[in-house]
PDB file of C-alpha atoms in Angstrom:
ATOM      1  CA  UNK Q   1      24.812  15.778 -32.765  1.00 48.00           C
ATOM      2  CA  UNK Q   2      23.352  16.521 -29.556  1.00 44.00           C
ATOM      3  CA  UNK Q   3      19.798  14.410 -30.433  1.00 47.00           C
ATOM      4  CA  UNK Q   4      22.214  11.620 -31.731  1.00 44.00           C
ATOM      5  CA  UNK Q   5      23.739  11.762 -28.247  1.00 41.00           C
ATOM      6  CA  UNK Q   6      20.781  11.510 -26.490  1.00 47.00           C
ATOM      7  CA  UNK Q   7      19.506   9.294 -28.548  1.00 46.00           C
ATOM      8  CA  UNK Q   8      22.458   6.563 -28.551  1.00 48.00           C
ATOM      9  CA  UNK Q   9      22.092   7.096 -24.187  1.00 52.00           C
ATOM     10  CA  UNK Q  10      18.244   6.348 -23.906  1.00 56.00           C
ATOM     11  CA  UNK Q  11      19.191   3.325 -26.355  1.00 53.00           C
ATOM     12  CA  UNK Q  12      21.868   2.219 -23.939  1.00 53.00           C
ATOM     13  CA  UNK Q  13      20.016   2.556 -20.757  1.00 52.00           C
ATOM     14  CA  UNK Q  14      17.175   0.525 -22.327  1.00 55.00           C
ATOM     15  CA  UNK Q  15      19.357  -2.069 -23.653  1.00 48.00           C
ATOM     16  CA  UNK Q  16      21.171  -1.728 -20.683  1.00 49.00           C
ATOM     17  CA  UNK Q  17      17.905  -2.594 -18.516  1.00 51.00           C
ATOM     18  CA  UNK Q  18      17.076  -5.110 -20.933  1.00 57.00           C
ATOM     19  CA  UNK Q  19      20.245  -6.966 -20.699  1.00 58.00           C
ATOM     20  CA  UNK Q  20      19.735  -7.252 -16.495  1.00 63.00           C
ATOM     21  CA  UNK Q  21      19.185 -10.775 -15.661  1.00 77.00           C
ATOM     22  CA  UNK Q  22      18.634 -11.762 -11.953  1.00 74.00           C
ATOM     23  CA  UNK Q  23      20.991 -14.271 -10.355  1.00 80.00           C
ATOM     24  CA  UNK Q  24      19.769 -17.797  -9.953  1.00 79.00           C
ATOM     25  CA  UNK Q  25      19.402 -16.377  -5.739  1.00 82.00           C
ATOM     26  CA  UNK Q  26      17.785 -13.130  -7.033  1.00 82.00           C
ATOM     27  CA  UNK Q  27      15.210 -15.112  -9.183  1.00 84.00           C
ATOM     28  CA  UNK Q  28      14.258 -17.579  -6.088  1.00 86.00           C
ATOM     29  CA  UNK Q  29      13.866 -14.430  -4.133  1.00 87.00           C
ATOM     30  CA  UNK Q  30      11.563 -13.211  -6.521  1.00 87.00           C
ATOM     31  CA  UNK Q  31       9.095 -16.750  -6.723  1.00 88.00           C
ATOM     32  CA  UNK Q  32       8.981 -17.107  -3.013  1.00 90.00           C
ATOM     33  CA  UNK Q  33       7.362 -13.015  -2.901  1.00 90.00           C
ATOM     34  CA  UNK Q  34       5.484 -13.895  -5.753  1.00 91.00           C
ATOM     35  CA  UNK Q  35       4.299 -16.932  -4.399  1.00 92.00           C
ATOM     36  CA  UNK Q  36       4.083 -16.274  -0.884  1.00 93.00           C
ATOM     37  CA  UNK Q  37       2.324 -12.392  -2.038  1.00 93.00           C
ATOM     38  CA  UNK Q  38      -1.007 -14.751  -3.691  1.00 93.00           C
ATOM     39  CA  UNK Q  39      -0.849 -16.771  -0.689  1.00 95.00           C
ATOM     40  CA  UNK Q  40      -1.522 -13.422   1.921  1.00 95.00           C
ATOM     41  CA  UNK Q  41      -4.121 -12.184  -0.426  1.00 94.00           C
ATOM     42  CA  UNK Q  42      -5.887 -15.629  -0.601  1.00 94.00           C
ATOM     43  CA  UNK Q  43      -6.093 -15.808   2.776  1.00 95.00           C
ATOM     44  CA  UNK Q  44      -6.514 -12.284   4.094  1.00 95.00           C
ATOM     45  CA  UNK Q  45      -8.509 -11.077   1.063  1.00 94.00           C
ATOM     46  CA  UNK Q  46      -7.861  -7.663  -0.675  1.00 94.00           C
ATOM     47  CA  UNK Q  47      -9.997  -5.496   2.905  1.00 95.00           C
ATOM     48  CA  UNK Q  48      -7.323  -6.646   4.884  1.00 96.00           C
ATOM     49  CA  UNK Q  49      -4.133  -6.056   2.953  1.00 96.00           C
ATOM     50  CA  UNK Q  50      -1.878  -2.549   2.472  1.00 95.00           C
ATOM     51  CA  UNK Q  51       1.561  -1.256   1.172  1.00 95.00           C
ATOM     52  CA  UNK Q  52       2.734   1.150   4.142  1.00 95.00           C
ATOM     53  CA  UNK Q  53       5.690   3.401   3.024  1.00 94.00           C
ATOM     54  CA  UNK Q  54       8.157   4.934   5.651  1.00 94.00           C
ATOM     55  CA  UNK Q  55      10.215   7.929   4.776  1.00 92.00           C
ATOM     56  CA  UNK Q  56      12.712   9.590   6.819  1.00 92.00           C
ATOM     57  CA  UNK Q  57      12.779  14.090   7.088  1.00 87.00           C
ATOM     58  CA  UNK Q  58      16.236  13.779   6.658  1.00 90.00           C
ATOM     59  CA  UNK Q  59      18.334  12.579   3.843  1.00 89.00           C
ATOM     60  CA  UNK Q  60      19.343   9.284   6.157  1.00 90.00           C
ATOM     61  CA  UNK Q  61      21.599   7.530   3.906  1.00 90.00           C
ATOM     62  CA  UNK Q  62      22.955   5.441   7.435  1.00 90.00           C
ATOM     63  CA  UNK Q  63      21.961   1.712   7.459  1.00 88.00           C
ATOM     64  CA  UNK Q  64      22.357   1.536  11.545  1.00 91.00           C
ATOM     65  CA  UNK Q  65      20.640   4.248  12.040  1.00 93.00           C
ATOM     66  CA  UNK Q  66      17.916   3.910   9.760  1.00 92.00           C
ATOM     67  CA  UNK Q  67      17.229  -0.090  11.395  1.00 91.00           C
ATOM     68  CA  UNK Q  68      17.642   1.467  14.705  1.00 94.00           C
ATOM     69  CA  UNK Q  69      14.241   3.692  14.262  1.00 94.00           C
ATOM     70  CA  UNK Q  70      12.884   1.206  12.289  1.00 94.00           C
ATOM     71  CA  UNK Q  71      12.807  -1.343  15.604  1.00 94.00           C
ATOM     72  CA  UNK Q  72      11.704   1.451  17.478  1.00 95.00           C
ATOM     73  CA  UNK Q  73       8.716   1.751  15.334  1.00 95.00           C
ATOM     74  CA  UNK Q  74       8.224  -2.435  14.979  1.00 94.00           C
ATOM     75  CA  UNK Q  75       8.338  -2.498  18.822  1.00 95.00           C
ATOM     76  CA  UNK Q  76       5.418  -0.481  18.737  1.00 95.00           C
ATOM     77  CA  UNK Q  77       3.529  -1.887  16.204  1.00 94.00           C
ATOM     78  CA  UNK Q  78       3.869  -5.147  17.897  1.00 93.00           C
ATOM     79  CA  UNK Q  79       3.283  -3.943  21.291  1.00 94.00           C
ATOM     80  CA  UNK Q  80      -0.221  -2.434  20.426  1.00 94.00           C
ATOM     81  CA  UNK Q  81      -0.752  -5.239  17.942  1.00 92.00           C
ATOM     82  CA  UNK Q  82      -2.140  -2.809  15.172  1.00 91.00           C
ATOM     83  CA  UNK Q  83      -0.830  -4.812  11.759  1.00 95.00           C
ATOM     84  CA  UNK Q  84       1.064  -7.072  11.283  1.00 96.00           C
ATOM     85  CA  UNK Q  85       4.214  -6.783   9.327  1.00 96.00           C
ATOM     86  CA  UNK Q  86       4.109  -9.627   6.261  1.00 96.00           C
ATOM     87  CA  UNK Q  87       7.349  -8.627   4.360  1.00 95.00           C
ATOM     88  CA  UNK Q  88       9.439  -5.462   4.230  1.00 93.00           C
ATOM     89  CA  UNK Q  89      11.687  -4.303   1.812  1.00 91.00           C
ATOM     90  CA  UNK Q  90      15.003  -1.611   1.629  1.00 89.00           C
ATOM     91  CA  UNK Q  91      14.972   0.785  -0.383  1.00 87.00           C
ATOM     92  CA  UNK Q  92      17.980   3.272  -1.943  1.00 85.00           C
ATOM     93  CA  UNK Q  93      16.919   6.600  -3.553  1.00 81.00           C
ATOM     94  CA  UNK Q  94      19.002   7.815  -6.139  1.00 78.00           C
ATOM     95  CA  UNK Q  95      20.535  10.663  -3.436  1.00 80.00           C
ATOM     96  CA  UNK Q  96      21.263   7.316  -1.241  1.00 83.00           C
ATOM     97  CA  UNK Q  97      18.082   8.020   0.981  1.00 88.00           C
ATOM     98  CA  UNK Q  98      16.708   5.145   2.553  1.00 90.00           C
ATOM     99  CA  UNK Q  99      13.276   4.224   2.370  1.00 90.00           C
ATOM    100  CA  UNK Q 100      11.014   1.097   3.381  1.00 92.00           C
ATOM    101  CA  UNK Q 101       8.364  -0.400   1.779  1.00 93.00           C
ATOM    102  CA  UNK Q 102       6.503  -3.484   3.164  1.00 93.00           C
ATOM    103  CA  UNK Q 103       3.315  -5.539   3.028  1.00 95.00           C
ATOM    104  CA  UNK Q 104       0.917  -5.473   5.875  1.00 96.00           C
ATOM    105  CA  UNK Q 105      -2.086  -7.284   7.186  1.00 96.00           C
ATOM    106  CA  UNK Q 106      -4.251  -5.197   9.004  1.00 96.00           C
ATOM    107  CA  UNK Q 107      -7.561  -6.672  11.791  1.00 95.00           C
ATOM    108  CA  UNK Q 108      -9.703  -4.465   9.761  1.00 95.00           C
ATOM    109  CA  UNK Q 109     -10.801  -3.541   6.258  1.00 94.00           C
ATOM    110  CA  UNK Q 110      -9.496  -0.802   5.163  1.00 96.00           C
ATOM    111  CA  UNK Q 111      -9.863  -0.727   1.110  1.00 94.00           C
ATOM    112  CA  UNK Q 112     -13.601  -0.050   1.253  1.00 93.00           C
ATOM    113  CA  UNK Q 113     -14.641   2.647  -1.533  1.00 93.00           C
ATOM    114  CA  UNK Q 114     -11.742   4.976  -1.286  1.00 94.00           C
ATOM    115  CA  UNK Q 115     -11.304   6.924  -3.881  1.00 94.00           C
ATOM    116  CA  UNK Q 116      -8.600   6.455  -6.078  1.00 94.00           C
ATOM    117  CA  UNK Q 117      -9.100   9.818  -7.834  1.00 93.00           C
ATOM    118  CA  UNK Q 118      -8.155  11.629  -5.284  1.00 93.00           C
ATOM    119  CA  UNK Q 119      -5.142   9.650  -4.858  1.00 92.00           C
ATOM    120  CA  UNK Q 120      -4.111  10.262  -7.961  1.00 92.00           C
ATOM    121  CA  UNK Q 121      -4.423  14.261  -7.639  1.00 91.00           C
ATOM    122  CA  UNK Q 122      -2.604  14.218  -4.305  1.00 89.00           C
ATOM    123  CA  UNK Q 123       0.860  12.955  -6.172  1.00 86.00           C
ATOM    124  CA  UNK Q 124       0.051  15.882  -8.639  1.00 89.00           C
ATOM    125  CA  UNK Q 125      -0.604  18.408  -6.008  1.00 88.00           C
ATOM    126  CA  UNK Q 126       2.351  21.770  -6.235  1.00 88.00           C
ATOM    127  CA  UNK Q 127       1.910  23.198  -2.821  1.00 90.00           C
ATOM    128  CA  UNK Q 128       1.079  21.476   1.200  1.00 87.00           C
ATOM    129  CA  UNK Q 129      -1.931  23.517   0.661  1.00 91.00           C
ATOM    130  CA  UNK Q 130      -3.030  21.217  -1.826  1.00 92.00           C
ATOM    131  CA  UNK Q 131      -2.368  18.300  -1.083  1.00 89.00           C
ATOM    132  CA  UNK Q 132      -3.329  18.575   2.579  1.00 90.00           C
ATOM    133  CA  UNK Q 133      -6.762  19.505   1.319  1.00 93.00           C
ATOM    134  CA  UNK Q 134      -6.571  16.886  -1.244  1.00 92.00           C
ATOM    135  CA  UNK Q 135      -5.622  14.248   2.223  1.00 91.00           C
ATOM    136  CA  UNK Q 136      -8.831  15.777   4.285  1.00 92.00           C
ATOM    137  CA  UNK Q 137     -11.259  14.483   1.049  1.00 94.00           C
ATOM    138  CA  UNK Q 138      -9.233  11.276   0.965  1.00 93.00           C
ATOM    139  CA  UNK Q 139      -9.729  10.464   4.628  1.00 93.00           C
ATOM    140  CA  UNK Q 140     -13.733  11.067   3.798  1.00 94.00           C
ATOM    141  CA  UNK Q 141     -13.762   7.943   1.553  1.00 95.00           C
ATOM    142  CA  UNK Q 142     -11.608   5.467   4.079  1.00 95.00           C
ATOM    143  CA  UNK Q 143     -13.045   3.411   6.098  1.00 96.00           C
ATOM    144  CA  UNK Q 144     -12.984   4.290   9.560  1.00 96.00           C
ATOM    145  CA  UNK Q 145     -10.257   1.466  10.511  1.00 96.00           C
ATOM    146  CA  UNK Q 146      -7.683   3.005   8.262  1.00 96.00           C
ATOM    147  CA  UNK Q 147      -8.486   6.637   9.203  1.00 96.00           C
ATOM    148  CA  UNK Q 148      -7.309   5.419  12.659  1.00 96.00           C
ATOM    149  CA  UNK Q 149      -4.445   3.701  11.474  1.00 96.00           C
ATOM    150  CA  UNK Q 150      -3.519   6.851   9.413  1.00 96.00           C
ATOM    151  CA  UNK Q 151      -3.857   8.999  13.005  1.00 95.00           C
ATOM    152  CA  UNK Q 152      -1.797   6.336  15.206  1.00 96.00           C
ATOM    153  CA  UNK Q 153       0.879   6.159  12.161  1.00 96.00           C
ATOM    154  CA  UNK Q 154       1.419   9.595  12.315  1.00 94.00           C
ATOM    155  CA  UNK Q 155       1.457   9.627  15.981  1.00 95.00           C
ATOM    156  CA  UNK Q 156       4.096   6.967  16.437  1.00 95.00           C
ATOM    157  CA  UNK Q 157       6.437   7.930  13.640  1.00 94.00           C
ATOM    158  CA  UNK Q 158       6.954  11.133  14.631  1.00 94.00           C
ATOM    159  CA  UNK Q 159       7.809   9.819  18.372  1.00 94.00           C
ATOM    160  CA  UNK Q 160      10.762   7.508  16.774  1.00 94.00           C
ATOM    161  CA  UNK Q 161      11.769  10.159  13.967  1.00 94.00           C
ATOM    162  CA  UNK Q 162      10.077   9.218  10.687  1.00 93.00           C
ATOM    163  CA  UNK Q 163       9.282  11.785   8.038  1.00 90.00           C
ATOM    164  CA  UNK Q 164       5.973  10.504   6.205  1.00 90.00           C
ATOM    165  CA  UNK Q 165       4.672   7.016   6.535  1.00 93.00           C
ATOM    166  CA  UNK Q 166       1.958   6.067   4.219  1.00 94.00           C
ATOM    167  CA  UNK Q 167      -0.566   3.057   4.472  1.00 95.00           C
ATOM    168  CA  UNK Q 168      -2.769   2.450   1.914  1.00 95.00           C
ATOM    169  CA  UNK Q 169      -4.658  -0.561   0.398  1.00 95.00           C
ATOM    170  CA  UNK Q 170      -4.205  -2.251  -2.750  1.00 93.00           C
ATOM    171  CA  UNK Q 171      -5.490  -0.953  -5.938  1.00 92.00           C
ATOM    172  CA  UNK Q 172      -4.562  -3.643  -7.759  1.00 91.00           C
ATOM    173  CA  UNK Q 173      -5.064  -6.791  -5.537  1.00 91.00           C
ATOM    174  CA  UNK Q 174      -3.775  -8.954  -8.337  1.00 89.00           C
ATOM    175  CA  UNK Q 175      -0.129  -7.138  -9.162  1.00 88.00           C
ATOM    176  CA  UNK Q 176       0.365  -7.846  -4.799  1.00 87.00           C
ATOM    177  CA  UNK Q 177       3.686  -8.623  -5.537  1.00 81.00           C
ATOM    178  CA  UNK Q 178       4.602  -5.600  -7.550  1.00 84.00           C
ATOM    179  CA  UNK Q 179       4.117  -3.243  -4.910  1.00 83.00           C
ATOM    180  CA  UNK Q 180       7.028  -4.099  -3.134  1.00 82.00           C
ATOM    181  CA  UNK Q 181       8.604  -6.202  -5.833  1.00 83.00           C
ATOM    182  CA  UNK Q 182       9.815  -3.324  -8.091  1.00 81.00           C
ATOM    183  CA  UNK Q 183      11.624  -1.788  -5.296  1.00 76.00           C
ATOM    184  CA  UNK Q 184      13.823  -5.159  -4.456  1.00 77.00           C
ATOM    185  CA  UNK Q 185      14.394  -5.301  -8.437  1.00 76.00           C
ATOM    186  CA  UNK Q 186      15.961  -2.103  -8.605  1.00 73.00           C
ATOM    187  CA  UNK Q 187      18.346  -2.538  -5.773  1.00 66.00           C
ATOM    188  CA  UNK Q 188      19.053  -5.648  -7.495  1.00 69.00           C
ATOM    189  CA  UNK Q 189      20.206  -4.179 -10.293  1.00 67.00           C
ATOM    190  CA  UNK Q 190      22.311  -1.122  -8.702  1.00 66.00           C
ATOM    191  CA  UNK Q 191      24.112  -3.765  -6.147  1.00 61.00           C
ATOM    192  CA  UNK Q 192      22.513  -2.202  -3.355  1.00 58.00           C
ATOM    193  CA  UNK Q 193      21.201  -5.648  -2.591  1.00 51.00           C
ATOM    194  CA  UNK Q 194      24.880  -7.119  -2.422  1.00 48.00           C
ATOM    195  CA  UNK Q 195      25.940  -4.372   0.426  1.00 49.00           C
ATOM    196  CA  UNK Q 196      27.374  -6.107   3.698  1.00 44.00           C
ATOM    197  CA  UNK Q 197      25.552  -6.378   6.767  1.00 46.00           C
ATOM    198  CA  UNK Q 198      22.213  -5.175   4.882  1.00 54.00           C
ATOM    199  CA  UNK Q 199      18.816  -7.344   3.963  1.00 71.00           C
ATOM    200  CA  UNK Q 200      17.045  -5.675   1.543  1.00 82.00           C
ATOM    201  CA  UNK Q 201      14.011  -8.246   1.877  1.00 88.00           C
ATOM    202  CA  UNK Q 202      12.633  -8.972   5.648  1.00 91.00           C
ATOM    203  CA  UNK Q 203       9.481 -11.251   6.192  1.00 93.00           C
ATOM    204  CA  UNK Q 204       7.857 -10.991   9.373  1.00 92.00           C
ATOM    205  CA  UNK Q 205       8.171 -13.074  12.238  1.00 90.00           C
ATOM    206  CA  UNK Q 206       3.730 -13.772  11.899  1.00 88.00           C
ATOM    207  CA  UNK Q 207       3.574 -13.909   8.249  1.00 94.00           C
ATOM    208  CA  UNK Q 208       3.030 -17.381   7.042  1.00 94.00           C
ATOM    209  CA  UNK Q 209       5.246 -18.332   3.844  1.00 93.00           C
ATOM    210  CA  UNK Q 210       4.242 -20.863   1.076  1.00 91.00           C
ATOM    211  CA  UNK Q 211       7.917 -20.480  -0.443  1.00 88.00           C
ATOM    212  CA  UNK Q 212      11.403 -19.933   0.400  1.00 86.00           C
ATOM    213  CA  UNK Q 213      14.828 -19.707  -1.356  1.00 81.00           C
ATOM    214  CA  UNK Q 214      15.464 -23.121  -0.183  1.00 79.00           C
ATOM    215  CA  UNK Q 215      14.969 -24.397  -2.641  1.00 72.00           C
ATOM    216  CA  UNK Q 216      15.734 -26.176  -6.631  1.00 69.00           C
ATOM    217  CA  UNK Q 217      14.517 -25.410  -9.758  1.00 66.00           C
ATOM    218  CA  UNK Q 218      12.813 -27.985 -11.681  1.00 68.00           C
ATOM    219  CA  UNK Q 219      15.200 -27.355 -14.684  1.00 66.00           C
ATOM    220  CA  UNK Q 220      18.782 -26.770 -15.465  1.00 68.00           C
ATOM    221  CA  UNK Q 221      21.624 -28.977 -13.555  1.00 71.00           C
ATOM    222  CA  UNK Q 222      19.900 -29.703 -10.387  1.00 71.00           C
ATOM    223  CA  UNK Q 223      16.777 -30.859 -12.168  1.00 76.00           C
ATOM    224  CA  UNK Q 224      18.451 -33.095 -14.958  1.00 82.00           C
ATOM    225  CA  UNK Q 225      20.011 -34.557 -11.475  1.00 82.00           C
ATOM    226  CA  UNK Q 226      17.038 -35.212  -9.395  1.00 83.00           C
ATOM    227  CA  UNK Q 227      15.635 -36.806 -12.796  1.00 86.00           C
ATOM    228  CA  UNK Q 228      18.624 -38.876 -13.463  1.00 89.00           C
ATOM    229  CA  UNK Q 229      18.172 -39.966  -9.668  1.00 91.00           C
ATOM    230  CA  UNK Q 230      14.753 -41.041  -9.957  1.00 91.00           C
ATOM    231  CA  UNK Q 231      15.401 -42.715 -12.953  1.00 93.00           C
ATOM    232  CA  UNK Q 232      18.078 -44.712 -11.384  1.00 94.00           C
ATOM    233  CA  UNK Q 233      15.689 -45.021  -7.782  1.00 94.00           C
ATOM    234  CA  UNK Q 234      12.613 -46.889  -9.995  1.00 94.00           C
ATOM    235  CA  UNK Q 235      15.022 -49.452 -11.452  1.00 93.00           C
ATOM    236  CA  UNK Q 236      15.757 -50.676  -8.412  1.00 92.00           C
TER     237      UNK Q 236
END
């Protein structure tokens, strides 16, 4: 009875996850990070992009709050012009910890040869120990632009109360849009995305967009309209 319970759950969470279909909003929001995602990486290449993760020591579940050290932080990055910010989005842990996750274009390469390996081990790692040793053979395979952006990082979060910020480049160049993407699906789909007051998606004021949600789709209603327009435009 007990596998038969299980079983029938895992069945209903899939078909559950399955059944999740964005809103026609949610699916614009989507395209225009998709689209706009290619677009950075076009134009910046693959050196000069990375996902930057900040976390918070505490379990900060407090939207003010959590913005309000958050524009500390931007103020700073802006001020000593070290990246710039392309898109940033909100993220909910299961405990209601908030975390961001954004897309940033740095002046500097900073994929180079760094070793992925080691990456890898350092999500594995059991103990600090570890994992801090695991960081000091990382840092030997970054290039020296993201070493300093890994010191200054550290530097300026602690100053405006962040826990651990990561910055990293991409590993996959081509899945650009998943890195952050995931993260704005899932709040989708627990309604975290509907809260009042909150944007869970944030482009930055430098980052230049292909795309926005202003927009139609080429099918459905509003396209069977615009085609019943021109239609009625080119016989007259």
């Amino acid at each position: 009875d007990s596998l038969l319970y299980h079983s029938e759950t895992n069945s209903d969470k899939q078909a559950e996850k399955k059944a999740y279909k964005p809103t026609s909003k949610q699916a614009k929001t989507f395209k225009a990070l998709e689209l706009n995602s290619k677009y950075w990486l076009k134009i910046y290449s693959k050196e000069n992009i990375g996902i930057m993760t900040c976390t918070y020591k505490e379990n900060l579940k407090c939207h003010k709050e959590s913005q309000r050290r958050w524009n500390n932080l931007n103020r700073l990055i802006n001020r000593e012009g070290k990246f710039d910010v392309l898109v940033k989005v909100k993220e909910y842990q299961k405990r209601g910890a908030i975390h961001y996750h954004m897309l940033v274009k740095t002046h500097e390469g900073i994929r180079g040869n760094i070793d992925w390996n080691i990456y890898e081990e350092m999500g594995k790692a059991e103990t600090r120990k570890e994992k801090r040793r695991l960081g000091q053979e990382l840092g030997k395979t970054a290039t020296p632009h993201l070493r300093e952006l890994w010191a200054w990082l550290r530097k300026k979060g602690e100053s405006t109360n962040f826990g651990r910020i990561e910055l990293m480049p991409l590993k996959k160049p081509h899945h650009i849009k998943n890195y952050i993407g995931k993260y704005l699906e899932k709040d989708m789909q627990n309604g975290t995305s509907n809260a009042k007051g909150m944007n869970m998606i944030t482009y930055g004021k430098k980052a230049p967009k292909v795309a926005n949600t202003k927009c139609n789709w080429l099918y459905g209603e509003g396209g069977m309209w615009r085609r019943k327009l021109a239609t009625w435009a080119n016989t007259r």
